[in-house]
Amino acid sequence: MTLEPWLITVIEALIKVLVVIVVLLTGFAYLTLVERYVVAKIQSRVGPNRVGAAGGIAWLQPIADAVKMIMKEDFWPAQADKVTYTLAPGIAVATALLAWAVIPLNPAITVFGYTINFYIADVNVALLFLLAVGSLGIYGIVLGGWGSNNKYSMLGALRSTAQMISYEISLGLALVGVLMISGSLSLVKIVEQQSFWWFVFFQPVGFVIYFIAAVAEVNRLPFDLPEAETELVAGYQTEYSSLKFALFYMAEYINMITVSAIASTMFLGGYQGPFGILPGAHWLILKILFFIFVMMWMRGTLPRFRYDQLMRFGWKVLLPLALANIFVTAVVLVLIGK
Amino acid sequence: MEIIVFYLFAAIAVIAALGVVGLRNPVYAALCLAVVFVSFAGLYVLLSAPFIAVAQVMIYAGAILILFVFVIMLLSPPVDQGEGALKWQKPLALGFVGALAVQLVLVLALAVLPSARGSLTPEVIAQRGDVQVVGAALFSDYLLPFEMTSLLLLVAIVGVIVLAKKR
């Protein structure tokens, strides 16, 4: 049986999408466990040690958590706006997953004369696509906050909108430095160019700005003002329970994985090993885990910013620094005649 | 294949646009507008203009419309029940719709729209890359308008600061 070429393309893309989603959702479940252990170690606690424990690790804890989430009552606030209240968690997860369409995972391999590329799409606007999808992610939080019809939710949503729009600018500008060196917006080409020298060696400032802005984008401590529990109960997710709450939680963790993957791809060579050693998906996974560990570490050690400090830092420190970085990069590129 | 995708996006855009006009709740209308923007982005991709598509999502759906939604949510206007409508509003609207319909039929019947191809054919774009084409045009032929835009934005920022500092 022979298949039409476009049908093969569609089927191949569908399989890839399915694999990426399954891996990300499983990864999310076990990251919650990792986070509990990391924070427990930092706070000199033991962490989960009951559910399916073997060798000091509670292997079945995420599954127990998931079952518990599903069994919980799905609570609806009486005055909630039904449509947006339901839509919000879905939008949050969907936008978190979408970014993976353009991230290259492995060098291409050829099986039986058929070349398999380990990315879903290679477009010449991939970098902008990431930023566009990231900017859509705000809708999930805003609609969740507004749809709940609760003032704490609303305040959390407003805070997160202001925060995400502010830090998105620095985030985008930090990536411009890489773009100027690579001369391409395609993530596949950007990774291929880093086979020996990672871009972090040429863009150390851009790398630091990106990472700080990315932590703010995913609303993690010390930037988790949208859900600051001491002042806003739980921010935009106050009214959510059961699976809808789980979806918001899932979106946060998948966003963590996504920004880590972008940082690895843009600055640390993606699937490329250090100085060209054994390229492959294992490097990408290691780098992502490293970034996620740093984020958990920050959560365990740093106190939360005050809101005016957060805004001042974003607009008066990160943004000018990102602009200066672009300026210096441009001058150097002209001087060396690239 | 392409034609199926076109009709899919076009249908979504038209339905969502009807929602923007027809829905009484302003938040829903704004959300429908976001759907219109995203499906337009899909149409731009079909026209081999991915840069415009991504810019459309990033700037209109991701930034400008978020501010719209922001303002609507903060003001929380009552859901429109149609009480505030002016008496002569309906006949006037019908007249405009009629004129537009006549215009549409005339344009389609007479084929007034030019169909000549410009110098930027899909082949040229595929060869040089969409972003490069847009960037080169922006910084050579359209440099003055481009710089004027930045001046305009500066004026807007100064204006906002003046207004905000007054109190």
mmCIF file of C-alpha atoms in Angstrom, chain A residues 23 62 102 140 147 232 265 283 285 319:
data_model
loop_
_atom_site.group_PDB
_atom_site.id
_atom_site.type_symbol
_atom_site.label_atom_id
_atom_site.label_comp_id
_atom_site.label_asym_id
_atom_site.label_seq_id
_atom_site.Cartn_x
_atom_site.Cartn_y
_atom_site.Cartn_z
ATOM 1 C CA VAL A 23 6.090 13.119 27.348
ATOM 2 C CA PRO A 62 2.076 11.788 41.216
ATOM 3 C CA VAL A 102 9.100 24.617 16.824
ATOM 4 C CA GLY A 140 -5.696 31.953 30.407
ATOM 5 C CA GLY A 147 -14.436 34.612 35.173
ATOM 6 C CA LEU A 232 -4.176 37.339 47.480
ATOM 7 C CA THR A 265 18.003 25.916 22.563
ATOM 8 C CA TRP A 283 21.687 16.816 26.318
ATOM 9 C CA ILE A 285 16.815 16.872 28.660
ATOM 10 C CA LEU A 319 14.968 46.647 29.838
#
